[in-house]
PDB file of C-alpha atoms and ligand atoms in Angstrom:
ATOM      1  CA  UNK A 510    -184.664 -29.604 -53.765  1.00  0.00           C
ATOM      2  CA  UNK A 511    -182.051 -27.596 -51.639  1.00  0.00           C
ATOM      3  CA  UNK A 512    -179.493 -25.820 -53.881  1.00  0.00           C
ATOM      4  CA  UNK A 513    -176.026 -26.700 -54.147  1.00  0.00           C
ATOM      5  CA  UNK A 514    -173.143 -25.219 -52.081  1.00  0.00           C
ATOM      6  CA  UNK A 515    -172.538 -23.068 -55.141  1.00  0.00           C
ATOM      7  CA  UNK A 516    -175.622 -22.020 -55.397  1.00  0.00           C
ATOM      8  CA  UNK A 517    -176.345 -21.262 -52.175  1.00  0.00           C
ATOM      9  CA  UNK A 518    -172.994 -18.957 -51.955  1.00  0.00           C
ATOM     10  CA  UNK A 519    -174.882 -16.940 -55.055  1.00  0.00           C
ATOM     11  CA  UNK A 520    -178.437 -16.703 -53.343  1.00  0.00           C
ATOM     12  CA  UNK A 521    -176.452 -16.142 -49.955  1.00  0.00           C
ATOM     13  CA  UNK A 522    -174.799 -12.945 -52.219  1.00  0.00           C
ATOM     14  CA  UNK A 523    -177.761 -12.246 -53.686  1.00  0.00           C
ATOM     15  CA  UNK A 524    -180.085 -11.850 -50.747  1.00  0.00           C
ATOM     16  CA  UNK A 525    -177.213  -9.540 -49.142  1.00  0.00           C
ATOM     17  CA  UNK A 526    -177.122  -7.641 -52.066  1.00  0.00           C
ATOM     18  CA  UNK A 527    -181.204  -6.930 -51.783  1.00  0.00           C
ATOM     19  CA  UNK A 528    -180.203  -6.166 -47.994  1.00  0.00           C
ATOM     20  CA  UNK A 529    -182.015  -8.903 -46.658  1.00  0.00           C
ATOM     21  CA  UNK A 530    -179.043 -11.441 -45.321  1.00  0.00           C
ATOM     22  CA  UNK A 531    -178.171  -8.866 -42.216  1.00  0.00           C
ATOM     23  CA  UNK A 532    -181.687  -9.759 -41.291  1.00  0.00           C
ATOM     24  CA  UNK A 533    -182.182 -13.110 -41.478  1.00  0.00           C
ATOM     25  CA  UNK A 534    -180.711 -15.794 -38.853  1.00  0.00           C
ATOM     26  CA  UNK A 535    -179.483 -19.303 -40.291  1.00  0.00           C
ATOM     27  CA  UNK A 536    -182.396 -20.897 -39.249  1.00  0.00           C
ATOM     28  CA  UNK A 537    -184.426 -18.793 -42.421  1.00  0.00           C
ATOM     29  CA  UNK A 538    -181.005 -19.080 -44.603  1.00  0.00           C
ATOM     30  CA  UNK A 539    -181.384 -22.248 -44.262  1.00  0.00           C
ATOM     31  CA  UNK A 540    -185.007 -22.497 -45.297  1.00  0.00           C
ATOM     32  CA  UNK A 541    -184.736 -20.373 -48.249  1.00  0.00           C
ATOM     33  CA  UNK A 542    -181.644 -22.172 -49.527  1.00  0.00           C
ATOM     34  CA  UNK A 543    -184.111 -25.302 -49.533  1.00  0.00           C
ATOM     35  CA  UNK A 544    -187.050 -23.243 -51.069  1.00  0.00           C
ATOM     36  CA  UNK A 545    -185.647 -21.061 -53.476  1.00  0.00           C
ATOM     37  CA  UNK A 546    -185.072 -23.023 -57.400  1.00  0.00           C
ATOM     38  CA  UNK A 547    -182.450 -21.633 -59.402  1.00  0.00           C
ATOM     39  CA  UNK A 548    -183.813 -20.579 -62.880  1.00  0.00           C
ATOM     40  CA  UNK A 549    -181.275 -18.957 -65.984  1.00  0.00           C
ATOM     41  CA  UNK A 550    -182.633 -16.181 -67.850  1.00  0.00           C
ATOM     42  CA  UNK A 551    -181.893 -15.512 -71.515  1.00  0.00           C
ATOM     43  CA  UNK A 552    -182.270 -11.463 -72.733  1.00  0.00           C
ATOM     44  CA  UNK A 553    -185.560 -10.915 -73.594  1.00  0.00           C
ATOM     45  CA  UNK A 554    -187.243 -13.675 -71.789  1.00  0.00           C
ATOM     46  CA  UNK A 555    -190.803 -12.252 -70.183  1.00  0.00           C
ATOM     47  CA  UNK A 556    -190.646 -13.451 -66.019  1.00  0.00           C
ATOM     48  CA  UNK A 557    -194.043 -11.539 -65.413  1.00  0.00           C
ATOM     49  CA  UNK A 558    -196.809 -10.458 -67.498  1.00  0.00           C
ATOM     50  CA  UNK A 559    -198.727  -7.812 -66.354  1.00  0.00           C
ATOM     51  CA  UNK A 560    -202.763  -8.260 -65.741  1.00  0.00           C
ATOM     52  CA  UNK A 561    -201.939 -12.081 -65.160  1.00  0.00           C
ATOM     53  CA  UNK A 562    -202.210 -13.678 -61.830  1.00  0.00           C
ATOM     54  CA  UNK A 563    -198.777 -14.483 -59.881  1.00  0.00           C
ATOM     55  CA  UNK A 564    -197.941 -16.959 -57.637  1.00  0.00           C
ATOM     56  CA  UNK A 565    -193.898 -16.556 -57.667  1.00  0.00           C
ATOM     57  CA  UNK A 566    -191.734 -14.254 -56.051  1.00  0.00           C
ATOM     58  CA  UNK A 567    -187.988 -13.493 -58.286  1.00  0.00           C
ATOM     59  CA  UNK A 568    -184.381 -12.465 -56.998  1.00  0.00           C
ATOM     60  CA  UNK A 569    -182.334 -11.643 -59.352  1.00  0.00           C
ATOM     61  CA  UNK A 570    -179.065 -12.548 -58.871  1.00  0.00           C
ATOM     62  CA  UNK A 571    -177.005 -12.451 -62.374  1.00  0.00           C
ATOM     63  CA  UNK A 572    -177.742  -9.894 -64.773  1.00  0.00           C
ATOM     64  CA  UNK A 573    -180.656  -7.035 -65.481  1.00  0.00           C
ATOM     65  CA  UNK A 574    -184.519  -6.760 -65.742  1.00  0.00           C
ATOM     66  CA  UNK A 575    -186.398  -4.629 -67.388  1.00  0.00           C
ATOM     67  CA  UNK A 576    -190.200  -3.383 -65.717  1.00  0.00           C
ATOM     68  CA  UNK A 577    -192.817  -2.448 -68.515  1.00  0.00           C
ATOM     69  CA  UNK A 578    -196.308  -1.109 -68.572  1.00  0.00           C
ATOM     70  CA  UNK A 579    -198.453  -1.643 -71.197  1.00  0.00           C
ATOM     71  CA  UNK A 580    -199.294   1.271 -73.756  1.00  0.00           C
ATOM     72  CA  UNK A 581    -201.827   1.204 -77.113  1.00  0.00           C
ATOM     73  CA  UNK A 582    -198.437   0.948 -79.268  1.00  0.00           C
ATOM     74  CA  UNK A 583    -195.045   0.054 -77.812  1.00  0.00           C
ATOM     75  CA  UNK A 584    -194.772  -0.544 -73.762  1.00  0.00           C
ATOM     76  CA  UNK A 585    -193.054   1.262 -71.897  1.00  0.00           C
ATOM     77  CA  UNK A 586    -190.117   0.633 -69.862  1.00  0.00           C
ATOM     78  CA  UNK A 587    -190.377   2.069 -66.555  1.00  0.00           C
ATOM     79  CA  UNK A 588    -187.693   1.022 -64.616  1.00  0.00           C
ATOM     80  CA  UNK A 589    -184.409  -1.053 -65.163  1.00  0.00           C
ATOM     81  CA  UNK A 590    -183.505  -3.265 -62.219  1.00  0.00           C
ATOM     82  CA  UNK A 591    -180.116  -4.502 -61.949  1.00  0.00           C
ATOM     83  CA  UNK A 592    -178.426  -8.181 -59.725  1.00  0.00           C
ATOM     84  CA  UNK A 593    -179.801  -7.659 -56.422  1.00  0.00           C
ATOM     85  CA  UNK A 594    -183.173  -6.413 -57.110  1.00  0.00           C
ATOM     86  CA  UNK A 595    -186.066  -8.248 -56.409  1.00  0.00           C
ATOM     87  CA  UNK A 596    -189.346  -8.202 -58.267  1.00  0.00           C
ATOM     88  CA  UNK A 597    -193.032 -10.198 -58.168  1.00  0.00           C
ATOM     89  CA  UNK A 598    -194.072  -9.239 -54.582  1.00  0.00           C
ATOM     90  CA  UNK A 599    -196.682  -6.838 -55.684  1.00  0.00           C
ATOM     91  CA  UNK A 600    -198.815  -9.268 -56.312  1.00  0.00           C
ATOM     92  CA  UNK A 601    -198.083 -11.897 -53.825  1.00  0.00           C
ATOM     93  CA  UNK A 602    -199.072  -8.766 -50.981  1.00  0.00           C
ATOM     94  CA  UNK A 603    -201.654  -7.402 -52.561  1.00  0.00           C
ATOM     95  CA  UNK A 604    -203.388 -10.695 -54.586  1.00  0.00           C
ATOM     96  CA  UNK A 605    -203.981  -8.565 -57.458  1.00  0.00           C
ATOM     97  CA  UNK A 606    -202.777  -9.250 -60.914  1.00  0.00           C
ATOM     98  CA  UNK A 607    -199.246  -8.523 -62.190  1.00  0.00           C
ATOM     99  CA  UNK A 608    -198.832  -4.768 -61.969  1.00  0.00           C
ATOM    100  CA  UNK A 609    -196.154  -4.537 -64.767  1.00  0.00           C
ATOM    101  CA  UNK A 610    -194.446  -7.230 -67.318  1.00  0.00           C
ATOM    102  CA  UNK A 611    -190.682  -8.441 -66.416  1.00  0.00           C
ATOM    103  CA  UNK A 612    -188.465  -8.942 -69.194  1.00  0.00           C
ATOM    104  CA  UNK A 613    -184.698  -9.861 -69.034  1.00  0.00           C
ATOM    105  CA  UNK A 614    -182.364  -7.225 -70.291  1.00  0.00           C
ATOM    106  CA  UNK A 615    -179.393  -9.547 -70.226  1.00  0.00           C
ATOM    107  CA  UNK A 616    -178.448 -13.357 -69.625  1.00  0.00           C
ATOM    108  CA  UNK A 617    -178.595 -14.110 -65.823  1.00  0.00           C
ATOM    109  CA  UNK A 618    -179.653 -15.875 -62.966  1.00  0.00           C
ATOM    110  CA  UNK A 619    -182.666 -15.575 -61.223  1.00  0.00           C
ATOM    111  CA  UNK A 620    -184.111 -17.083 -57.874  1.00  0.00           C
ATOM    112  CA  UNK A 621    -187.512 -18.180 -57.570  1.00  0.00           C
ATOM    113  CA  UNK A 622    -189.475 -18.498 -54.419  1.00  0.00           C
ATOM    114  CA  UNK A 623    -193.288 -20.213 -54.333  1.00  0.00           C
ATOM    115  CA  UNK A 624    -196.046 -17.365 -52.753  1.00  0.00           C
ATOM    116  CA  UNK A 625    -196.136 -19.887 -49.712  1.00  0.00           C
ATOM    117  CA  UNK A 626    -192.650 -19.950 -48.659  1.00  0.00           C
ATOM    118  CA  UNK A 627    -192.321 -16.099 -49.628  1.00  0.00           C
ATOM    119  CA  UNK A 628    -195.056 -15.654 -47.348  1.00  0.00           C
ATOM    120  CA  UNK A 629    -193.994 -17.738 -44.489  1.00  0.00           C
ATOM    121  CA  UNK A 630    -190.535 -17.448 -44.169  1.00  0.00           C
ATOM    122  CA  UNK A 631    -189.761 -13.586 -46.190  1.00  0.00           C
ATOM    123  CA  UNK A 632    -192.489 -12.006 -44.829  1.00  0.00           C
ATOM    124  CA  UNK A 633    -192.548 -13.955 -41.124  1.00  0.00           C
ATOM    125  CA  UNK A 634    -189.018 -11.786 -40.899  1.00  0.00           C
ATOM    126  CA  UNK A 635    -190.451  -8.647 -39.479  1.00  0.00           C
ATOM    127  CA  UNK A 636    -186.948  -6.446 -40.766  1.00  0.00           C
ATOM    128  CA  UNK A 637    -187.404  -8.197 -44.494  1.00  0.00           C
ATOM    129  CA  UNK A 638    -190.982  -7.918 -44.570  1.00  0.00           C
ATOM    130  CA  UNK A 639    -190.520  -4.227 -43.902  1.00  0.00           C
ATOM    131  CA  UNK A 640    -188.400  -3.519 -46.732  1.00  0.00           C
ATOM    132  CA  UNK A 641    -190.473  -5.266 -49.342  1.00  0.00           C
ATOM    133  CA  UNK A 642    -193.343  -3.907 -48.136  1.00  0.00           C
ATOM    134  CA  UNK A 643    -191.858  -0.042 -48.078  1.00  0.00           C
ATOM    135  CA  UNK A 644    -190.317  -0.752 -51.724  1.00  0.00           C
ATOM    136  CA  UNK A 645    -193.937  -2.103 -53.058  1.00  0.00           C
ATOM    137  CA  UNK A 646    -195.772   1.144 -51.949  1.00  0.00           C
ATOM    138  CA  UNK A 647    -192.950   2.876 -53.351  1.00  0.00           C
ATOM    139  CA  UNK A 648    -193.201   0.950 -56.581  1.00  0.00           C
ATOM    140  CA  UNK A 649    -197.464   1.271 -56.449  1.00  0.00           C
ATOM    141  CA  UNK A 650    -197.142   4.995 -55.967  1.00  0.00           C
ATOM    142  CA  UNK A 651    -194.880   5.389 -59.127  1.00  0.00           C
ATOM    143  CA  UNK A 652    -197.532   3.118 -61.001  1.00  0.00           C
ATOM    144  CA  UNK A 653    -200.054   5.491 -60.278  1.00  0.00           C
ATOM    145  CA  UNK A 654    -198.195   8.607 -61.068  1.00  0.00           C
ATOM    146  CA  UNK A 655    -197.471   6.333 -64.490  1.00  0.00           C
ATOM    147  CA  UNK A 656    -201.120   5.750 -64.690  1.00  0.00           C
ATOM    148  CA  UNK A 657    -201.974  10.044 -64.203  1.00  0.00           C
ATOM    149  CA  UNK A 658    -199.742  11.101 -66.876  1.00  0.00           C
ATOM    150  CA  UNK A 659    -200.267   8.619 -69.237  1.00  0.00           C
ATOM    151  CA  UNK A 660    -204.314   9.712 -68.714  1.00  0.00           C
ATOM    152  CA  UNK A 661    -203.508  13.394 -69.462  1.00  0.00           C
ATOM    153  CA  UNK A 662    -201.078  12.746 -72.446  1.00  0.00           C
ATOM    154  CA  UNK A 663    -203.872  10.824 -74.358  1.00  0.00           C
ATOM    155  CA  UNK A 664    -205.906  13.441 -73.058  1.00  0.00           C
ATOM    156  CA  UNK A 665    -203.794  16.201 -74.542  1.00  0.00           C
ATOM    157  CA  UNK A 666    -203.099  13.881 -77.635  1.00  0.00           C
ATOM    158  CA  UNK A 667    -206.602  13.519 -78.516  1.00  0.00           C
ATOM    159  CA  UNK A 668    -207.462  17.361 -77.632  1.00  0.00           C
ATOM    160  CA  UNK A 669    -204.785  18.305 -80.734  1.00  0.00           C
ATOM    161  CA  UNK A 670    -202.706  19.940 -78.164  1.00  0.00           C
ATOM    162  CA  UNK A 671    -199.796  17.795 -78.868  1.00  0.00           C
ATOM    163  CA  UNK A 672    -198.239  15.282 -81.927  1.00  0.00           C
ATOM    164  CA  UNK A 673    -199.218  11.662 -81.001  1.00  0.00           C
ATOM    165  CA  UNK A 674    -196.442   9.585 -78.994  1.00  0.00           C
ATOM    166  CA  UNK A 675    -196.159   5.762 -79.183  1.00  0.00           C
TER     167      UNK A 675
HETATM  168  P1  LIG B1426    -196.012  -7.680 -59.461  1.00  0.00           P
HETATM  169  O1  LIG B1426    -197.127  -6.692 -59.568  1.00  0.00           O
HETATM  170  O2  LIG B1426    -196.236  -8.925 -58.759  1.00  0.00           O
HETATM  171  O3  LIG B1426    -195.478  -7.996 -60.931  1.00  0.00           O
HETATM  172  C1  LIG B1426    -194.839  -6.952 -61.658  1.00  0.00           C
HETATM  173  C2  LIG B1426    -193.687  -6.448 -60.847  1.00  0.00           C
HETATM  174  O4  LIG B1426    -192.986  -5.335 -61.365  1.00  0.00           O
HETATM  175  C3  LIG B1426    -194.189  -5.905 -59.491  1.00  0.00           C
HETATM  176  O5  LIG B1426    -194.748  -6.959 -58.746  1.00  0.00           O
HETATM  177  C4  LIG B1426    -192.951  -5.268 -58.966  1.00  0.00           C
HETATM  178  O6  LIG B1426    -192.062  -6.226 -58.474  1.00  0.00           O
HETATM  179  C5  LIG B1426    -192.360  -4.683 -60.271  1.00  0.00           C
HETATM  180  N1  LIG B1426    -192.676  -3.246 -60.350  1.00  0.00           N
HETATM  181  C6  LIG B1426    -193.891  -2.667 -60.452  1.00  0.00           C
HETATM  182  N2  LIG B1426    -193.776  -1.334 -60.478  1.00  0.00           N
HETATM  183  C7  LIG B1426    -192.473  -1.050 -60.375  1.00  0.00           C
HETATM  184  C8  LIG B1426    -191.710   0.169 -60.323  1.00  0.00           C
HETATM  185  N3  LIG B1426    -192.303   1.374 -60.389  1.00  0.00           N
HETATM  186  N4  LIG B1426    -190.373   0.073 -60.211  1.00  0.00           N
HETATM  187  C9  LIG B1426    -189.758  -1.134 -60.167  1.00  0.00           C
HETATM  188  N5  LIG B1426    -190.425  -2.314 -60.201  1.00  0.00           N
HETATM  189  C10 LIG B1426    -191.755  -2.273 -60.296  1.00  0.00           C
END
């Protein structure tokens, strides 16, 4: 169901926000203001879970989000996304499971689009797909560097060479 004119003015300030709405011609506006669903968030509400399979691609328009990898203990937060930010595409791109878990970090408002219509009409735009591409290597590449020093910390932990760390 198309969003309301109120709602639309938010995902319209949204997507500029994100950098997209220069972009995109009112044709694709148009389309994503039918495909998009409005969704509240309360704080500490979990959007994504990593490992799991994803089908959903989030805007988030009101509010914060929090990104979190999983440790043996307590996971940890690895990046804190404010309105504007966009997160779920790594897995949409790349069909592999959720890279990281979501959690809201305040009440808000967040988009949702279905891996179909983020597909077709997000990534059809060549300047849009761009961006989310560049910003999910980006993201993949700090993952990894996550990934390396979490391997020698345990490494070091279990060596003696250092007190243990949640
Ligand atoms: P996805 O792997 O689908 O689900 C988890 C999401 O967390 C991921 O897509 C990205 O949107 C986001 N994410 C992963 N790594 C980072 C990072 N280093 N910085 C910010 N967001 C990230």
């Amino acid at each position: 169901m198309a969003l309301n004119e109120e709602d639309a003015a938010l995902l319209k300030r949204a997507l500029k926000s994100a950098g997209f709405l220069q972009y995109l011609n009112p044709g694709e506006i148009e389309a994503l203001t039918r495909a998009f669903d409005k969704t509240l968030m309360k704080k500490g509400e979990v959007l994504i879970a990593q490992g799991t399979i994803g089908s959903i691609f989030y805007l988030v328009a009101e509010g914060s989000v929090g990104v979190y990898r999983k440790r043996a203990f307590l996971d940890k937060r690895i990046a804190l996304l404010p309105a504007g930010s966009f997160v779920g595409e790594m897995a949409l791109i790349s069909k592999q499971p959720r890279s990281a878990t979501v959690a809201c970090e305040e009440d808000g408002i967040v988009f949702t689009l279905l891996r179909d219509d983020f597909r077709n009409i997000l990534l059809g735009n060549p300047h849009v797909s761009d961006m989310i591409q560049r910003l999910a290597v980006k993201r993949k590449e700090e993952l990894v560097d996550d990934e390396i020093n979490e391997r020698i910390r345990l490494r070091q932990q279990s060596a003696g060479q250092e007190p243990p760390k949640p």
